[in-house]
Short mmCIF file of C-alpha atoms in Angstrom, two decimals:
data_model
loop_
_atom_site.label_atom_id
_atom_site.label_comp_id
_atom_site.label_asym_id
_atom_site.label_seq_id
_atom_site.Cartn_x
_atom_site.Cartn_y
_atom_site.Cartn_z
CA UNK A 1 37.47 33.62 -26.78
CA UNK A 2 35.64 36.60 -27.92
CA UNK A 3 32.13 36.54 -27.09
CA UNK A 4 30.85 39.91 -27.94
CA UNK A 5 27.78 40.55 -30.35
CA UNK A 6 29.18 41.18 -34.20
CA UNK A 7 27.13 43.49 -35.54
CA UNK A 8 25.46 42.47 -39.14
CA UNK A 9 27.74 42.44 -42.13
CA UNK A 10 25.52 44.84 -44.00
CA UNK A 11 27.52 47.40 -41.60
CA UNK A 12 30.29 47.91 -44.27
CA UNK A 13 27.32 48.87 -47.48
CA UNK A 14 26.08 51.53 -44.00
CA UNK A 15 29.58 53.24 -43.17
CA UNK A 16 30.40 53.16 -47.58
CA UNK A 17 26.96 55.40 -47.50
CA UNK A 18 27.65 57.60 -44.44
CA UNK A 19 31.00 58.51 -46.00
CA UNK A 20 29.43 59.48 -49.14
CA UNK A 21 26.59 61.62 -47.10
CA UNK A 22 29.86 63.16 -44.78
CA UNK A 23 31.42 64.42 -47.82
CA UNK A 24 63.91 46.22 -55.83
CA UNK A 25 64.42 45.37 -56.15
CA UNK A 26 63.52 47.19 -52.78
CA UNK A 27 65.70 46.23 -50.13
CA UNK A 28 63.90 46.75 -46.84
CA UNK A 29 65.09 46.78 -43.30
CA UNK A 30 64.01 44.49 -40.89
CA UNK A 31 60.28 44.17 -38.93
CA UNK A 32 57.80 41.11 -38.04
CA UNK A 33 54.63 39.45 -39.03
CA UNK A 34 51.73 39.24 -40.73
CA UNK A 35 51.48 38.94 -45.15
CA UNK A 36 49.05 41.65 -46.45
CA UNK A 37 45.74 39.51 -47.79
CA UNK A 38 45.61 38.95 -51.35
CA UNK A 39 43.59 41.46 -53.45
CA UNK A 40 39.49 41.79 -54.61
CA UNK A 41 39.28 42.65 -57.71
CA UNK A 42 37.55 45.95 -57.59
CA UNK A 43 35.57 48.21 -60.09
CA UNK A 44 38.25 50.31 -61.82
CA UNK A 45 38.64 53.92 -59.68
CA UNK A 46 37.44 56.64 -61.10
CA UNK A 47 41.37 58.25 -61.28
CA UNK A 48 42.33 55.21 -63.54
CA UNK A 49 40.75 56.66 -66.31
CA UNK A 50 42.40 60.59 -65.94
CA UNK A 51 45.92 59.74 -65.33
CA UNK A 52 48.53 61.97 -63.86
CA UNK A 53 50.68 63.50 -66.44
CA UNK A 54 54.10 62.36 -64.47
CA UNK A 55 53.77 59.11 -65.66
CA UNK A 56 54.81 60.62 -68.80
CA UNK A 57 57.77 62.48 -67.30
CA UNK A 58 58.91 59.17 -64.89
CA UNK A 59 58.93 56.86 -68.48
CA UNK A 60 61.13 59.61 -70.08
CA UNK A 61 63.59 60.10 -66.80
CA UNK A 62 63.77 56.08 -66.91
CA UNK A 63 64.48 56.18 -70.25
CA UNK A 64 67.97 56.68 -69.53
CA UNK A 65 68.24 54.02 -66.89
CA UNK A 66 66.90 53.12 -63.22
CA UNK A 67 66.05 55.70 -60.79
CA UNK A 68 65.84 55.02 -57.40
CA UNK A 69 63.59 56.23 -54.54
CA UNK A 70 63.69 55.97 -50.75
CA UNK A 71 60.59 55.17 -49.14
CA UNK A 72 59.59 56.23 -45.40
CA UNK A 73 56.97 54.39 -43.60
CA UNK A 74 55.64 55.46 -40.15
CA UNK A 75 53.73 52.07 -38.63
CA UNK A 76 50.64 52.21 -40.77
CA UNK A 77 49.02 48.69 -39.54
CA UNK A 78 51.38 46.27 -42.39
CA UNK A 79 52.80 49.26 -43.67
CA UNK A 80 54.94 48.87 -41.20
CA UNK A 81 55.69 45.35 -41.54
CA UNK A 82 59.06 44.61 -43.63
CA UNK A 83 56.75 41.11 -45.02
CA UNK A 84 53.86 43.10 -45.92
CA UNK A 85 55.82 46.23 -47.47
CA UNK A 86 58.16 43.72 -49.30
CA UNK A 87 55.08 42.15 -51.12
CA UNK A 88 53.65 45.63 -52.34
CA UNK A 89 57.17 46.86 -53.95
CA UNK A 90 56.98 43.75 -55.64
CA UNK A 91 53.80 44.13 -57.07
CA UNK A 92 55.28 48.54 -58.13
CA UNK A 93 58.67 46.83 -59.75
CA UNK A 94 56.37 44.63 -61.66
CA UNK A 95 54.65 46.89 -63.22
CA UNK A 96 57.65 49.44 -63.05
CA UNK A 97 60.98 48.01 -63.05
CA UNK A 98 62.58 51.09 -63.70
CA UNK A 99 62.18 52.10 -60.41
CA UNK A 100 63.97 51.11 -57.44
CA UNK A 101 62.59 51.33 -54.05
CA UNK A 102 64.33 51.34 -50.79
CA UNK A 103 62.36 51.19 -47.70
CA UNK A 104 62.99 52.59 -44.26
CA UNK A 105 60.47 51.80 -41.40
CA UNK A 106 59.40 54.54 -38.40
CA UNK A 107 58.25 54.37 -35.42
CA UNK A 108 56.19 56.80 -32.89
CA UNK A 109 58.79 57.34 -30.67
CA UNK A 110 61.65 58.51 -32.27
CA UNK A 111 60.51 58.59 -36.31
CA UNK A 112 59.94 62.66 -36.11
CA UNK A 113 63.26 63.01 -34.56
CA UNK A 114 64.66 60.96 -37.54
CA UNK A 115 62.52 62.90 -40.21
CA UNK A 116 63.83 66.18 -38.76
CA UNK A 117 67.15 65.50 -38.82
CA UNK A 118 67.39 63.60 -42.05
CA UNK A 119 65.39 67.20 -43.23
CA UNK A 120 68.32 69.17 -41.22
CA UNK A 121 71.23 67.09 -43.56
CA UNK A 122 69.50 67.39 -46.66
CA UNK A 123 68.76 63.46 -46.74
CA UNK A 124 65.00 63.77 -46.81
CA UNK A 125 63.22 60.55 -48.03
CA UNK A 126 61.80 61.19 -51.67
CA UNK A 127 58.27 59.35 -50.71
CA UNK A 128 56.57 59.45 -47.06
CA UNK A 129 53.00 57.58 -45.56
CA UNK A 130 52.06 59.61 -42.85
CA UNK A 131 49.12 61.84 -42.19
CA UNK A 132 47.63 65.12 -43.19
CA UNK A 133 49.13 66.56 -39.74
CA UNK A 134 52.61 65.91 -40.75
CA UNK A 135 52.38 66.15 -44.34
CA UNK A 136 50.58 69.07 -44.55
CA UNK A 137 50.02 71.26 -41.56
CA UNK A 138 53.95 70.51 -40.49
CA UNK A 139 56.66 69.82 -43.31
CA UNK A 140 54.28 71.51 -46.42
CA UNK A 141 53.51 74.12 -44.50
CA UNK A 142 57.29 74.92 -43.90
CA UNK A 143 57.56 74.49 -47.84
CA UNK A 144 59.41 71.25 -47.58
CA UNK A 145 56.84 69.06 -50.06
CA UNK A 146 56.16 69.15 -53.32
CA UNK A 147 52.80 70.25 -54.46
CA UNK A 148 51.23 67.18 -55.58
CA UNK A 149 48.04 68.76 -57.45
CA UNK A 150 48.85 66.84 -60.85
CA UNK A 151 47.58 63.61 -59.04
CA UNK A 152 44.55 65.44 -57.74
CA UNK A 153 42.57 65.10 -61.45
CA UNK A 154 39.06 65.84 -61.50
CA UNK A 155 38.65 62.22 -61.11
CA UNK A 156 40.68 61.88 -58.32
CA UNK A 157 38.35 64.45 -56.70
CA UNK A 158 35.22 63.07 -57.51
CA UNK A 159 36.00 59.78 -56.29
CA UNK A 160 37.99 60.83 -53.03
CA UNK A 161 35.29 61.58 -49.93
CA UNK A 162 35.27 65.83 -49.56
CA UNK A 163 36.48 65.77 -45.95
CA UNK A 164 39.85 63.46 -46.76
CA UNK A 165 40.39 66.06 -49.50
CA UNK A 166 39.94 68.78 -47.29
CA UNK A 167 42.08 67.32 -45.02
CA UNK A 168 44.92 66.99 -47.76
CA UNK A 169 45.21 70.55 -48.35
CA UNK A 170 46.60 73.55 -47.09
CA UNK A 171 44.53 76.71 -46.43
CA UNK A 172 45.41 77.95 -49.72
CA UNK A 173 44.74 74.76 -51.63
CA UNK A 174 47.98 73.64 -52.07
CA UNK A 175 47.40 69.65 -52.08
CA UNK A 176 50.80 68.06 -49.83
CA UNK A 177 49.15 64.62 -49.55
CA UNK A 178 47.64 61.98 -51.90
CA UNK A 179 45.37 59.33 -49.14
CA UNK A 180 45.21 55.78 -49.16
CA UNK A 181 43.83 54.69 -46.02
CA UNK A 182 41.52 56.11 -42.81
CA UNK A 183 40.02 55.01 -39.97
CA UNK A 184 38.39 56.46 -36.92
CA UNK A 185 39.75 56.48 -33.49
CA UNK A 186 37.94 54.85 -30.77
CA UNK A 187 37.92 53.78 -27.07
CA UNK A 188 37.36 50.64 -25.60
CA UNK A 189 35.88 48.65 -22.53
CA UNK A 190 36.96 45.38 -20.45
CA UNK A 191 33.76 44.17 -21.65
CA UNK A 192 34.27 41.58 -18.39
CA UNK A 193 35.27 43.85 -15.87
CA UNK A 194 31.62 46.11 -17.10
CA UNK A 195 29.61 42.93 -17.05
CA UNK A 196 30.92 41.57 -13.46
CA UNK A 197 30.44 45.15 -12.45
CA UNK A 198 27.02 45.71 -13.31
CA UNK A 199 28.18 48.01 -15.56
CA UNK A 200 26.69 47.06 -19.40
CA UNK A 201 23.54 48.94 -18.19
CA UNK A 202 25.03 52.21 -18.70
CA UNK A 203 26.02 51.75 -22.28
CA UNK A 204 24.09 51.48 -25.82
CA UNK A 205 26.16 48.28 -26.74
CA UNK A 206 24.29 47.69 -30.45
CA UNK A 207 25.45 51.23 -31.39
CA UNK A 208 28.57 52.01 -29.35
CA UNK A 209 27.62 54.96 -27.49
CA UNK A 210 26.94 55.95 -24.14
CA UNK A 211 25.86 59.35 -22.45
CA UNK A 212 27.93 61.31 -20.34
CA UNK A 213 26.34 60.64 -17.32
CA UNK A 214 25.93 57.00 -17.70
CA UNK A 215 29.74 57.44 -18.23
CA UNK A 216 30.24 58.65 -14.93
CA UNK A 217 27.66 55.98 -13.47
CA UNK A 218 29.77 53.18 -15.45
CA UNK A 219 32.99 54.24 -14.30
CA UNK A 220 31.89 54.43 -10.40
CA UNK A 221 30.19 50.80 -10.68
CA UNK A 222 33.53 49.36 -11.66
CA UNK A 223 35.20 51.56 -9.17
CA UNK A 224 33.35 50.27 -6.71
CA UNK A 225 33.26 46.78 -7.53
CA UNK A 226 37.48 47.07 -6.50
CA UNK A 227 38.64 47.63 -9.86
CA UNK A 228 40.42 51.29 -8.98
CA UNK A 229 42.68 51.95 -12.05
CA UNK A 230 39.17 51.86 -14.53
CA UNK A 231 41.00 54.89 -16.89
CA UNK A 232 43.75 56.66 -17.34
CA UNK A 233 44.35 60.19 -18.39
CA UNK A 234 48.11 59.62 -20.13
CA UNK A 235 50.30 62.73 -20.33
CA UNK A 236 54.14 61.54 -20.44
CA UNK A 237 53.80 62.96 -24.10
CA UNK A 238 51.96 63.50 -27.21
CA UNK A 239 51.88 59.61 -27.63
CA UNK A 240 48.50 58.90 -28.57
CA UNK A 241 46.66 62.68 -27.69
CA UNK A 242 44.03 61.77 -30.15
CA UNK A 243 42.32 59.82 -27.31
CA UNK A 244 42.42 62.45 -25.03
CA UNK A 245 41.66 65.09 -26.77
CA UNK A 246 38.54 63.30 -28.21
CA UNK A 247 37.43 62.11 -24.41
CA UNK A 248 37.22 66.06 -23.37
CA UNK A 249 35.65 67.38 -26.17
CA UNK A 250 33.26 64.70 -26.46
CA UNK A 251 31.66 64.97 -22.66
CA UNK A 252 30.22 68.63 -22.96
CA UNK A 253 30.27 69.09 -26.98
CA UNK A 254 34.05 71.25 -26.79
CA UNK A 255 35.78 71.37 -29.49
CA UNK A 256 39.50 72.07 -30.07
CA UNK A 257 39.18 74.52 -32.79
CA UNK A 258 37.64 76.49 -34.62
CA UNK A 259 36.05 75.47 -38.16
CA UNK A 260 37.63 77.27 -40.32
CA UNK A 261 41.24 75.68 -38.83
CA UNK A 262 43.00 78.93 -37.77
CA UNK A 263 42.61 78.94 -34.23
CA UNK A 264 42.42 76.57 -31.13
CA UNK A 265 39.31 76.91 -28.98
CA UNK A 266 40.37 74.35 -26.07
CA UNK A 267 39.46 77.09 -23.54
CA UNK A 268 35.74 77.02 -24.10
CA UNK A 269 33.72 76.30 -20.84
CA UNK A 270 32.69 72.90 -22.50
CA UNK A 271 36.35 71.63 -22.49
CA UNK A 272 36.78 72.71 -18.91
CA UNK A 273 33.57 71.34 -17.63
CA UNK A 274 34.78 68.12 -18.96
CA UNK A 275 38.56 68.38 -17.63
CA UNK A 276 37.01 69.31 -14.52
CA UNK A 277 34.58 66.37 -14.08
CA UNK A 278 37.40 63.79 -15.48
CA UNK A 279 39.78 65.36 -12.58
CA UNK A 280 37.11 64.55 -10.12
CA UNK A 281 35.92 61.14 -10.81
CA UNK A 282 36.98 58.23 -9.14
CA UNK A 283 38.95 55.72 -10.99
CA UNK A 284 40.10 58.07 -13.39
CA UNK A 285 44.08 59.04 -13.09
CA UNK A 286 45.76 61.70 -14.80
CA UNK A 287 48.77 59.91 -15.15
CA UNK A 288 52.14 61.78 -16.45
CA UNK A 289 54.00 58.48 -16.32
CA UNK A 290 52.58 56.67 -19.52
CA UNK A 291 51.83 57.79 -23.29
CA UNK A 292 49.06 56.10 -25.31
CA UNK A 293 51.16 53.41 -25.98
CA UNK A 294 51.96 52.70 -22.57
CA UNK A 295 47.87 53.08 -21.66
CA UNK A 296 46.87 50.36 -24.22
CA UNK A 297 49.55 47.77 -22.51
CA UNK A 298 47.88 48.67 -19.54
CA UNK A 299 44.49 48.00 -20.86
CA UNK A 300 45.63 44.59 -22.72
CA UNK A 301 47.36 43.15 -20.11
CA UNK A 302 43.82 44.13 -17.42
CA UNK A 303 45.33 46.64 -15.50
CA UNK A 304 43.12 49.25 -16.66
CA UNK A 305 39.35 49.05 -17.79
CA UNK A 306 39.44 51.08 -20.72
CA UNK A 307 41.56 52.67 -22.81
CA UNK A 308 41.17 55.67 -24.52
CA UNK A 309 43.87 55.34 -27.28
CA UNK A 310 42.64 51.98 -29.30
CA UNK A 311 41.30 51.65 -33.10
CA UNK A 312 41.08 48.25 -34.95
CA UNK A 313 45.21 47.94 -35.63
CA UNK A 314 45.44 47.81 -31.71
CA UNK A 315 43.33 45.00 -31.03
CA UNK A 316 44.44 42.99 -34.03
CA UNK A 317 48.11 44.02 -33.11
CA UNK A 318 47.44 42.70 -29.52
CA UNK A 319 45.33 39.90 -30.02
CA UNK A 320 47.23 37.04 -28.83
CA UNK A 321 47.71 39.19 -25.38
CA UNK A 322 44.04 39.78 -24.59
CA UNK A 323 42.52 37.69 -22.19
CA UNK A 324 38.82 39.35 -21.92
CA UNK A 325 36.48 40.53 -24.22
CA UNK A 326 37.24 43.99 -25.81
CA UNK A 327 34.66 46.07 -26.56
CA UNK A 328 34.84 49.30 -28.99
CA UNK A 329 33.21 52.34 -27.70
CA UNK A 330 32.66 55.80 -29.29
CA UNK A 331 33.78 58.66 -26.59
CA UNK A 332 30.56 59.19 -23.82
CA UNK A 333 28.65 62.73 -25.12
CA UNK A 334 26.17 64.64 -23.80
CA UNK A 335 24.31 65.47 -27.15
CA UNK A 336 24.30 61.76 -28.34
CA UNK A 337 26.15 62.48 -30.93
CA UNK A 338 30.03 61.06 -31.05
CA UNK A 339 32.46 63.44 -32.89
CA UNK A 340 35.78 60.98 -33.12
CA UNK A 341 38.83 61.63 -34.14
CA UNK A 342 39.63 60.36 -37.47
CA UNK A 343 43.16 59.51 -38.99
CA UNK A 344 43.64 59.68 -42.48
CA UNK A 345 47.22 58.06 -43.95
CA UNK A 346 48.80 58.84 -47.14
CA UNK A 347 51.78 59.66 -49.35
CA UNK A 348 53.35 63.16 -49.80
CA UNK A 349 56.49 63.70 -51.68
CA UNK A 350 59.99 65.95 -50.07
CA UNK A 351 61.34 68.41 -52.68
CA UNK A 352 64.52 66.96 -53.12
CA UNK A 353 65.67 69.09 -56.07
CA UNK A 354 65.68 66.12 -58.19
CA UNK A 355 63.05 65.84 -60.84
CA UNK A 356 63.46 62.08 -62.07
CA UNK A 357 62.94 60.89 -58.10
CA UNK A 358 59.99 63.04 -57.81
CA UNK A 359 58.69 61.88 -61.20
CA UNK A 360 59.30 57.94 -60.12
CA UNK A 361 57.87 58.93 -56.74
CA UNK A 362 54.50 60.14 -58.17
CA UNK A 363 54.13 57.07 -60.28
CA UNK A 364 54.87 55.02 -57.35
CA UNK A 365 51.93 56.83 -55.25
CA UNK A 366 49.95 56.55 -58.06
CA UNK A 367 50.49 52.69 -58.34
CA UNK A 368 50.10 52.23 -54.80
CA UNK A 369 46.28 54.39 -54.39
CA UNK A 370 45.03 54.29 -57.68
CA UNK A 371 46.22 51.01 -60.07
CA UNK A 372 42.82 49.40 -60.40
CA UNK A 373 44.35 45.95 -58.99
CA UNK A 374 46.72 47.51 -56.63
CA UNK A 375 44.97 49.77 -54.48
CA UNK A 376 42.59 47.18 -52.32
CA UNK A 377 45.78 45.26 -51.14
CA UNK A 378 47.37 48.50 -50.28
CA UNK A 379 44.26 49.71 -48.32
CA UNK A 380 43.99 46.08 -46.84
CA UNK A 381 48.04 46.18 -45.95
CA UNK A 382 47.25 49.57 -43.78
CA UNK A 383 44.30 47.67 -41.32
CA UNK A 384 42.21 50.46 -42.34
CA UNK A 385 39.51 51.14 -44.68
CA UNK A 386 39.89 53.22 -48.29
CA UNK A 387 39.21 56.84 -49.05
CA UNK A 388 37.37 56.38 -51.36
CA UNK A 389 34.42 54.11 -52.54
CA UNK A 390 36.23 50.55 -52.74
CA UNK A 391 33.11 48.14 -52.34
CA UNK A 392 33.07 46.13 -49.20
CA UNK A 393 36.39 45.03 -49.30
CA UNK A 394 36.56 43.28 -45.20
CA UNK A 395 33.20 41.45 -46.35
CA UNK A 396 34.38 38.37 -44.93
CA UNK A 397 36.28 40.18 -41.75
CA UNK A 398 33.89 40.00 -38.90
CA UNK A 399 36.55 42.36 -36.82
CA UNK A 400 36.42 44.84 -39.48
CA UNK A 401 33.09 44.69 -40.24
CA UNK A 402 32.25 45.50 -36.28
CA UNK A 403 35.02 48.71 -35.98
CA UNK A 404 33.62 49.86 -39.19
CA UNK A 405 30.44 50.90 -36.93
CA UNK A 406 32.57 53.90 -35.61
CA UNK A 407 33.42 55.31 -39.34
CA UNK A 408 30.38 57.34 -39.46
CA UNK A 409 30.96 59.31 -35.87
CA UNK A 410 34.68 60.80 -37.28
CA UNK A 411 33.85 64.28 -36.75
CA UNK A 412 35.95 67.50 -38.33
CA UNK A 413 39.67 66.53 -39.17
CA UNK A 414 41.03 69.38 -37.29
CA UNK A 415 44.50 68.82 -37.12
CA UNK A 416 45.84 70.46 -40.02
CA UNK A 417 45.32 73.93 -37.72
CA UNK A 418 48.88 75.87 -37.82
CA UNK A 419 51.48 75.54 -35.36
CA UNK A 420 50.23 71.89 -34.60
CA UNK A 421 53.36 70.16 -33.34
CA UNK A 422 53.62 72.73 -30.43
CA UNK A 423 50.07 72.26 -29.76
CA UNK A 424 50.57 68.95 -28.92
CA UNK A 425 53.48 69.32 -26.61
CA UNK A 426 51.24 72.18 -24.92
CA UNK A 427 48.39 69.72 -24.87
CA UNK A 428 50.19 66.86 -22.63
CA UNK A 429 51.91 69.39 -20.48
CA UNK A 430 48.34 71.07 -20.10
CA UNK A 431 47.30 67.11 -19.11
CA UNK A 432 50.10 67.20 -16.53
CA UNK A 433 49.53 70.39 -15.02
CA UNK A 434 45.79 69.50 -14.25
CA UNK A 435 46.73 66.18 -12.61
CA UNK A 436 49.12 68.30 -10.51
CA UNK A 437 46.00 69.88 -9.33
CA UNK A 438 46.89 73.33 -10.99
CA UNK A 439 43.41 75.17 -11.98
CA UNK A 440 41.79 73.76 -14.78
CA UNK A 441 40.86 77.13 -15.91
CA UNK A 442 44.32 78.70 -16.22
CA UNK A 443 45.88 76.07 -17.10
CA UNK A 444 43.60 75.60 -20.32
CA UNK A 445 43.87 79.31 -21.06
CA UNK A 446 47.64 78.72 -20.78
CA UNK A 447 47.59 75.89 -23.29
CA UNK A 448 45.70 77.88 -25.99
CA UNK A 449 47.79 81.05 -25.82
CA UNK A 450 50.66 78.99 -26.36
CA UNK A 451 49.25 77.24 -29.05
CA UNK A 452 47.61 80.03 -30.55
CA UNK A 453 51.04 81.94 -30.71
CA UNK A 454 52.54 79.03 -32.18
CA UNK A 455 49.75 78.80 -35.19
CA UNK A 456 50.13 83.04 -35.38
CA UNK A 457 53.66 82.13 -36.48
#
């Protein structure tokens, strides 16, 4: 049983207010549980009342007949979820039955490899939920995705929070994504394993923070109390990095680039302060034998005392596997002030060539993040909370109203920096090289040349 303190429900109004300050017919293949919850009924979003002009062109390339669409779904909470994804197309074809949807579901593992080679054989998807790293800084910046700035009204702007629409953009303004969904990425505690250890003291439970030093001071009380695996630095790949990443720069106020998203600054004397304190603590393994995924198994099943991959979808995904009480942390800082990583899902569109599919496929976005009835039960499907100013739509979700604590710590959404998916790879093999007991020094500088010469290109 969970026995941690829910914080009060008025959290949800709080984070709705910090965002605002922060500025077929489908047939489906298969996947497991969980229905998406049945719709508020929300005030109507701003975009309802400036539509895109495509719904024009999809009517009058539908005129003619059906036109069908293929659909590609990385594991967005139920986007993922055949059930859940099965319910929303219903919902589209109801409104549009002119459009046929077909559904393909992704993983974390091998879904890029698919993507890329389904790119390579000219068999892109017409419509794909991923994020702005992806959509934007990867396939739109290699001019595979169409532009989608005709969904982007002036209403669509004003009602969208500044830093997802910043985040949905190229450097030149070129819009590859339209959001739905975003949450921010946290860490978490064997609430138990603290308490037995003597370790709560160390920690600002009400808010979710802790200092860096009363990190360190945590971490060696459950060390000592003969719990030796307490966290795990994971580098068998890029599985998951946004935990890592967020741990180092966190400690000693690093960051991992620069503002203005052309360059990675991973080699500042912040970042390697932190790398070189994580390297020396007890209890903490750099660990080139498990990705994020494997580290939150780890964590779930008591193995390790934290876990620095987690969000919300992980413990409701692993809920009937937890035997202790989790508890949500923000990354340990020395200023007091958390800067999390933030993840921010949406639709972009492939240039296919064929103007009726990307027609359909812009009405089906639009459906999907903007129909006045629709868009809560697509938010709701994705585990996450909206982009835009929804009303408190977890009111009555005690889980969601406690992780939506963390929404007002996401700090710059950085990873729409060029030459990002060789970043990453440099990132974990960085990871490895430091657990190998290579200098942190070089080895950082190494990682940032390399990534560097990848965002030069």
């Amino acid at each position: 049983m969970k026995k941690r303190k829910l914080l009060a429900m008025a959290l949800s109004s709080i984070m709705a207010f910090s965002l605002v300050a922060c500025g077929n017919s489908g047939s489906t293949q298969n996947t497991e549980p969980a229905a998406a919850e049945p719709a508020a009924e929300p005030e109507a979003p701003a975009a309802e009342a400036e539509k895109p002009a495509t719904e024009e062109a999809a009517a009058e390339a539908s005129a003619g007949g059906s036109t069908d669409i293929t659909l590609w779904t990385y594991p967005i909470g139920g986007w993922g979820d055949s059930a859940v994804v099965d319910g929303l197309i219903a919902n589209f074809n109801a409104a549009h039955p002119e459009i046929n949807v077909t559904v393909e579901y992704l993983d974390y593992t091998n879904g890029d490899d698919q993507v890329n080679t389904a790119i390579e054989g000219n068999q892109a998807p017409d419509v794909i939920l991923e994020g702005p790293e992806r959509l934007v800084a990867n396939w739109g910046a290699r001019g595979l995705m169409v532009d989608l700035a005709d969904l982007w009204t002036d209403d669509a702007k004003a009602a969208i929070y500044d830093s997802v629409e910043n985040a949905c953009q190229s450097n030149d303004g070129v819009f590859y994504e339209y959001p739905l969904c975003m949450t921010a990425h946290t860490m978490a505690i064997n609430r138990d394993v603290f308490e037995a250890a003597d370790a709560l003291q160390y920690l600002d439970e009400e808010n979710r923070t802790w200092t860096t030093d009363n990190f360190v001071k945590a971490v060696q009380a459950v060390y000592d109390s003969g719990q030796t695996n307490v966290g795990a630095v994971y580098c068998s790949g890029q599985g998951g990095d946004q935990g890592t990443r967020a741990l180092v720069n966190n400690l000693y106020s690093g960051t991992f680039t620069n503002p203005e998203h052309t360059e990675y600054t991973a080699n500042s004397e912040e970042n390697i302060k932190a790398l070189e304190l994580l390297k020396s603590m007890d209890g903490i393994n750099f660990d080139a034998s498990i990705a994020g995924g494997d580290e939150i198994n780890l964590f779930c099943n008591g193995t390790l005392a934290m876990a620095f991959c987690w969000n919300v979808s992980q413990e409701k995904n692993n809920a009937e596997t937890i035997g202790f009480d989790v508890l949500p942390m923000a990354f340990p800082t020395d200023s007091g002030d958390p800067e999390l990583c933030g993840g921010i899902w949406g639709f972009g569109i492939f240039n296919n060539g064929d103007e009726a599919k990307i027609a359909a496929a812009k009405t089906f976005i639009d459906f999907m993040a903007n129909d006045q009835t629709q868009v809560v039960e697509s938010v709701k499907a994705s585990n996450y909370w909206p982009v835009k100013d929804l009303g408190n739509i977890y009111e009555e979700d005690e889980l969601m109203t406690e992780y939506s604590t963390f929404i007002p710590y996401m700090g710059d959404y950085y990873q729409v920096v060029g030459g990002w998916a060789e970043a990453r790879t440099a990132w974990w093999n960085m990871l490895q090289q430091i657990g190998t007991d290579a200098d942190v020094a070089t080895a950082v500088e190494e990682f940032v040349t390399t990534a560097n010469a990848a965002a030069a290109q």
